[in-house]
């Protein structure tokens, strides 16, 4: 039994939130028009998000699939000011995820030499799931941007003009809001396409930070409650309506070298990431990339990510921004 929230625009263009269970139609919330507003109300009332959402789900029935097809579904969490949403993530967290990265980062002069990627992955295997009350090893961490880089479900993923590649990264993302006293509240989880430039990263692993400064997508729905330990999903790439690449992916703690609590601790341990009122999208990593299979994406390709408990699939089309000048002037 899965409960999920959807942010959307109604047919008059007004923002709204709907709650639905499993495959049933959604029900519009009365008294909260955004997930952010709903979360703030729950914090103030000392309630959990699902209980408050169920109490407010007294509005009209809402067809999530139809709204998605009509382009009215929004990302499941945002912030009134994009600058107050931080999008980041962790890598080398999934069993098997080091293989593709190790291929990219291997020292050509000494193929037998273990790379930094493999060493970090092994650190996670050995210390990424600490005992309760203990602190585990730090994961790899990267910054993607603020709320302005989060694309709507069904919309385009616009790769910058200077990008060398635009590749999917099917992941689970945790969605958070920081309370008035700095307490971090996890709202739930969403499907994500973290989207990166793997060709740039392959040139030198120190370019990882550059390769991650790209758009991304989450949704369409926000899964409430605990994340199942074993997530089994599928990623597809469609070209002119035909599947040209497809592969299953695994996530959830049963398929990870780090516990979710360890990943959360090492993100939110920084004071700057516990600023009251801010929201966070945190990608937990992946083990499955078309790039690792030697596949090359093209403009117009559609990425599709789906996994059972998350409801409707996340689809986005790859486009590339036109070249534009970058001007810096002395003042």
Coordinates of C-alpha atoms in Angstrom, one line a residue:
X1 CA 0.0 0.0 0.0
X2 CA 1.7 3.2 -1.2
X3 CA 0.5 6.8 -0.6
X4 CA 1.8 9.5 -2.9
X5 CA 1.5 13.2 -3.4
X6 CA 1.4 15.1 -6.7
X7 CA 1.9 18.8 -7.3
X8 CA 0.0 20.1 -10.3
X9 CA -1.8 22.9 -12.0
X10 CA -5.5 22.6 -12.3
X11 CA -7.3 23.4 -15.5
X12 CA -7.5 27.0 -14.6
X13 CA -3.8 27.2 -14.0
X14 CA -3.9 27.3 -10.2
X15 CA -1.5 25.3 -8.1
X16 CA -2.7 22.3 -6.2
X17 CA -1.7 19.1 -4.4
X18 CA -3.4 15.7 -4.6
X19 CA -3.1 12.6 -2.5
X20 CA -3.6 9.1 -3.9
X21 CA -3.2 5.5 -2.8
X22 CA -1.8 2.9 -5.1
X23 CA -3.5 3.2 -8.5
X24 CA -6.6 5.0 -7.3
X25 CA -7.4 8.5 -8.6
X26 CA -6.0 11.3 -6.6
X27 CA -8.0 13.6 -4.3
X28 CA -7.2 17.3 -4.2
X29 CA -6.2 18.8 -0.9
X30 CA -8.2 21.6 0.5
X31 CA -6.2 24.0 2.6
X32 CA -2.7 23.5 1.0
X33 CA -1.8 24.4 -2.6
X34 CA 1.8 23.2 -2.5
X35 CA 3.9 20.4 -0.9
X36 CA 6.0 23.1 0.7
X37 CA 2.9 24.7 2.3
X38 CA 1.6 21.3 3.4
X39 CA 4.9 20.4 5.0
X40 CA 5.1 23.7 6.9
X41 CA 1.6 23.1 8.3
X42 CA 2.5 19.6 9.4
X43 CA 5.7 20.8 11.2
X44 CA 3.7 23.5 13.0
X45 CA 0.9 21.1 14.0
X46 CA 3.3 18.3 15.1
X47 CA 1.7 16.0 12.6
X48 CA 3.1 13.6 10.1
X49 CA 2.7 14.5 6.4
X50 CA 0.4 11.6 5.5
X51 CA -2.0 12.1 8.3
X52 CA -2.4 15.8 7.5
X53 CA -2.7 15.1 3.8
X54 CA -5.4 12.5 4.4
X55 CA -7.3 15.0 6.5
X56 CA -7.1 17.7 3.8
X57 CA -7.9 15.3 0.9
X58 CA -11.5 16.4 0.6
X59 CA -11.5 18.1 -2.8
X60 CA -12.4 16.9 -6.3
X61 CA -11.0 13.7 -7.8
X62 CA -7.8 14.2 -9.8
X63 CA -6.5 12.0 -12.7
X64 CA -2.7 12.2 -12.3
X65 CA -2.0 10.4 -15.5
X66 CA -4.2 12.8 -17.5
X67 CA -2.6 15.8 -15.9
X68 CA 0.8 14.5 -16.6
X69 CA -0.1 13.9 -20.3
X70 CA -1.3 17.5 -20.5
X71 CA 1.9 18.9 -19.0
X72 CA 0.3 20.1 -15.8
X73 CA 2.2 18.0 -13.3
X74 CA 5.0 19.9 -11.4
X75 CA 8.0 18.5 -9.6
X76 CA 6.8 17.0 -6.3
X77 CA 8.7 19.5 -4.2
X78 CA 9.9 23.1 -4.8
X79 CA 10.4 26.3 -2.9
X80 CA 8.8 29.8 -3.5
X81 CA 12.4 31.0 -4.0
X82 CA 14.5 28.7 -6.2
X83 CA 17.7 29.9 -4.4
X84 CA 16.4 28.2 -1.3
X85 CA 16.3 24.8 -2.8
X86 CA 19.6 22.9 -2.8
X87 CA 20.0 19.9 -5.2
X88 CA 22.9 17.6 -4.5
X89 CA 23.7 13.9 -4.5
X90 CA 26.1 11.1 -3.6
X91 CA 27.9 8.6 -5.9
X92 CA 29.5 5.2 -5.6
X93 CA 26.8 4.2 -3.2
X94 CA 25.3 1.2 -5.0
X95 CA 26.6 -2.3 -5.3
X96 CA 28.2 -2.5 -8.7
X97 CA 28.2 1.2 -9.2
X98 CA 32.0 1.4 -9.2
X99 CA 32.4 -0.7 -12.3
X100 CA 31.3 1.9 -14.8
X101 CA 33.1 4.7 -13.0
X102 CA 36.3 2.6 -12.7
X103 CA 36.2 2.1 -16.5
X104 CA 36.2 5.9 -16.9
X105 CA 38.8 6.6 -14.4
X106 CA 41.3 3.8 -14.9
X107 CA 44.9 4.8 -15.2
X108 CA 45.8 4.0 -18.8
X109 CA 49.5 3.7 -18.0
X110 CA 48.8 1.1 -15.4
X111 CA 45.5 -0.8 -15.9
X112 CA 46.0 -2.9 -12.8
X113 CA 46.2 0.2 -10.6
X114 CA 43.1 0.7 -8.4
X115 CA 41.5 4.1 -9.0
X116 CA 40.2 6.6 -6.5
X117 CA 36.7 5.6 -7.5
X118 CA 37.3 1.9 -6.6
X119 CA 39.0 2.9 -3.3
X120 CA 36.0 5.1 -2.3
X121 CA 33.6 2.3 -3.3
X122 CA 35.4 -0.2 -1.1
X123 CA 35.4 2.3 1.8
X124 CA 31.6 2.4 1.5
X125 CA 31.4 -1.4 1.5
X126 CA 33.4 -1.6 4.7
X127 CA 32.0 1.4 6.6
X128 CA 28.9 2.8 4.8
X129 CA 26.3 1.0 7.0
X130 CA 27.4 1.9 10.6
X131 CA 25.7 0.5 13.7
X132 CA 23.0 2.6 15.3
X133 CA 24.5 5.6 17.0
X134 CA 27.7 5.4 15.0
X135 CA 28.9 7.5 12.1
X136 CA 29.9 5.7 8.9
X137 CA 32.4 6.6 6.2
X138 CA 31.7 9.7 4.1
X139 CA 30.3 9.1 0.6
X140 CA 31.3 10.9 -2.6
X141 CA 29.2 14.1 -2.6
X142 CA 28.4 16.5 -5.5
X143 CA 26.4 19.7 -6.0
X144 CA 24.0 20.1 -8.9
X145 CA 22.4 23.5 -8.4
X146 CA 19.4 25.3 -6.9
X147 CA 15.7 24.8 -7.6
X148 CA 15.9 26.4 -11.0
X149 CA 17.6 23.3 -12.5
X150 CA 14.8 20.9 -11.6
X151 CA 12.7 20.2 -14.7
X152 CA 9.0 19.2 -14.6
X153 CA 8.1 15.6 -15.3
X154 CA 7.4 15.3 -19.0
X155 CA 9.4 18.5 -19.9
X156 CA 12.7 18.9 -21.7
X157 CA 16.1 18.3 -20.1
X158 CA 18.1 21.2 -21.6
X159 CA 21.8 20.3 -21.9
X160 CA 24.0 23.4 -22.0
X161 CA 25.6 24.4 -25.3
X162 CA 29.1 23.5 -24.1
X163 CA 28.1 20.0 -23.0
X164 CA 29.9 17.0 -24.5
X165 CA 27.2 14.5 -23.5
X166 CA 23.8 14.3 -21.9
X167 CA 23.2 11.0 -20.2
X168 CA 20.5 9.6 -17.8
X169 CA 21.1 8.5 -14.3
X170 CA 18.1 6.7 -12.8
X171 CA 18.0 7.3 -9.1
X172 CA 15.9 7.6 -6.0
X173 CA 15.9 11.1 -4.5
X174 CA 15.1 12.1 -0.9
X175 CA 13.0 15.3 -0.5
X176 CA 13.5 17.4 2.6
X177 CA 12.5 20.6 4.3
X178 CA 14.3 22.3 7.2
X179 CA 12.2 23.3 10.2
X180 CA 12.3 26.6 12.1
X181 CA 14.8 25.2 14.6
X182 CA 17.1 23.6 12.0
X183 CA 15.6 20.1 12.3
X184 CA 15.6 18.3 9.0
X185 CA 12.3 16.7 8.0
X186 CA 12.2 14.0 5.2
X187 CA 9.0 14.3 3.3
X188 CA 9.5 11.2 1.3
X189 CA 11.1 9.9 -1.9
X190 CA 10.8 10.4 -5.7
X191 CA 12.0 8.8 -8.8
X192 CA 14.8 10.9 -10.3
X193 CA 16.9 11.4 -13.4
X194 CA 20.0 13.0 -12.1
X195 CA 21.4 13.6 -15.7
X196 CA 25.1 14.2 -16.2
X197 CA 27.8 14.8 -18.8
X198 CA 29.7 11.5 -18.7
X199 CA 32.1 12.4 -21.5
X200 CA 33.3 15.4 -19.6
X201 CA 33.7 13.3 -16.5
X202 CA 35.6 10.6 -18.4
X203 CA 38.3 13.1 -19.5
X204 CA 39.5 13.4 -15.8
X205 CA 37.7 12.4 -12.6
X206 CA 38.4 15.9 -11.3
X207 CA 35.9 17.1 -13.8
X208 CA 33.2 15.3 -11.9
X209 CA 32.0 18.6 -10.4
X210 CA 31.7 20.2 -13.8
X211 CA 29.8 17.2 -15.2
X212 CA 27.1 17.4 -12.5
X213 CA 26.2 21.0 -13.0
X214 CA 23.3 20.1 -15.2
X215 CA 19.5 20.1 -15.1
X216 CA 17.7 17.1 -13.6
X217 CA 14.2 15.8 -12.9
X218 CA 12.2 14.3 -10.1
X219 CA 8.7 12.8 -9.8
X220 CA 6.0 12.7 -11.0
X221 CA 4.9 11.5 -7.6
X222 CA 6.2 11.8 -4.0
X223 CA 6.2 8.5 -2.2
X224 CA 5.3 9.0 1.5
X225 CA 6.7 6.9 4.4
X226 CA 9.7 4.6 4.4
X227 CA 11.6 3.6 1.3
X228 CA 11.4 -0.2 0.5
X229 CA 14.7 -1.9 1.0
X230 CA 14.6 -3.5 -2.4
X231 CA 13.6 -1.2 -5.3
X232 CA 13.5 -2.8 -8.8
X233 CA 13.0 -0.4 -11.7
X234 CA 13.6 0.0 -15.4
X235 CA 15.3 2.7 -17.4
X236 CA 14.6 3.2 -21.1
X237 CA 15.7 5.5 -23.9
X238 CA 13.3 6.0 -26.7
X239 CA 14.2 7.5 -30.1
X240 CA 11.4 8.4 -32.4
X241 CA 9.0 6.3 -30.3
X242 CA 11.2 3.2 -30.4
X243 CA 13.1 1.7 -27.4
X244 CA 16.8 1.9 -28.3
X245 CA 18.3 1.1 -24.9
X246 CA 16.7 -0.6 -21.9
X247 CA 18.0 -2.0 -18.6
X248 CA 16.7 -2.8 -15.1
X249 CA 18.1 -0.9 -12.2
X250 CA 18.2 -1.7 -8.4
X251 CA 18.1 0.7 -5.5
X252 CA 17.1 0.7 -1.9
X253 CA 19.4 -0.2 1.0
X254 CA 19.5 -3.9 0.2
X255 CA 21.3 -2.9 -3.0
X256 CA 23.5 -0.2 -1.6
X257 CA 26.8 0.0 0.1
X258 CA 25.6 2.9 2.3
X259 CA 22.6 3.2 4.5
X260 CA 20.2 6.1 3.7
X261 CA 20.7 7.5 7.3
X262 CA 24.5 7.6 6.7
X263 CA 24.1 9.5 3.4
X264 CA 21.6 11.9 5.1
X265 CA 24.0 12.5 8.0
X266 CA 26.9 13.4 5.8
X267 CA 24.8 15.9 3.8
X268 CA 23.0 17.6 6.7
X269 CA 26.0 17.7 9.1
X270 CA 26.9 21.0 7.5
X271 CA 25.3 24.0 9.2
X272 CA 24.7 25.7 5.9
X273 CA 22.5 22.8 4.8
X274 CA 20.2 23.2 7.9
X275 CA 18.9 26.7 7.2
X276 CA 15.3 27.1 8.3
X277 CA 12.8 27.0 5.5
X278 CA 15.1 25.6 2.9
X279 CA 14.2 22.5 0.8
X280 CA 16.6 19.9 -0.4
X281 CA 16.6 17.3 -3.2
X282 CA 19.3 14.6 -2.6
X283 CA 20.0 12.0 -5.1
X284 CA 21.2 8.7 -3.6
X285 CA 23.2 7.3 -6.6
X286 CA 22.8 4.6 -9.2
X287 CA 24.5 1.5 -10.6
X288 CA 23.0 1.6 -14.1
X289 CA 24.0 4.0 -17.0
X290 CA 23.5 3.6 -20.7
X291 CA 26.9 5.4 -21.1
X292 CA 28.6 2.4 -19.3
X293 CA 27.2 0.2 -22.1
X294 CA 28.8 2.3 -24.7
X295 CA 25.4 3.9 -25.8
X296 CA 25.4 7.4 -27.1
X297 CA 22.4 9.6 -26.6
X298 CA 21.1 12.0 -29.2
X299 CA 19.0 15.2 -29.1
X300 CA 15.4 14.2 -29.0
X301 CA 15.9 11.0 -27.1
X302 CA 13.3 10.4 -24.3
X303 CA 14.5 9.1 -21.0
X304 CA 12.0 7.0 -19.0
X305 CA 12.5 5.9 -15.4
X306 CA 10.0 3.7 -13.6
X307 CA 9.8 1.6 -10.4
X308 CA 6.7 0.0 -8.9
X309 CA 6.1 1.9 -5.6
X310 CA 6.6 5.3 -7.2
X311 CA 3.5 5.3 -9.4
X312 CA 3.7 6.9 -12.9
X313 CA 7.1 6.8 -14.7
X314 CA 9.3 9.9 -15.1
X315 CA 9.9 10.9 -18.7
X316 CA 12.0 13.7 -20.1
X317 CA 13.3 14.6 -23.5
X318 CA 16.9 15.5 -24.2
X319 CA 17.5 18.8 -26.0
X320 CA 20.6 21.0 -26.3
X321 CA 20.6 24.7 -25.7
X322 CA 21.9 27.0 -28.5
X323 CA 25.3 28.5 -28.2
X324 CA 25.4 31.9 -26.4
X325 CA 28.1 34.3 -25.4
X326 CA 29.5 34.3 -21.9
X327 CA 30.5 37.9 -21.1
X328 CA 32.5 39.0 -18.1
X329 CA 33.2 42.7 -17.7
X330 CA 35.2 44.7 -15.2
X331 CA 33.1 47.2 -13.2

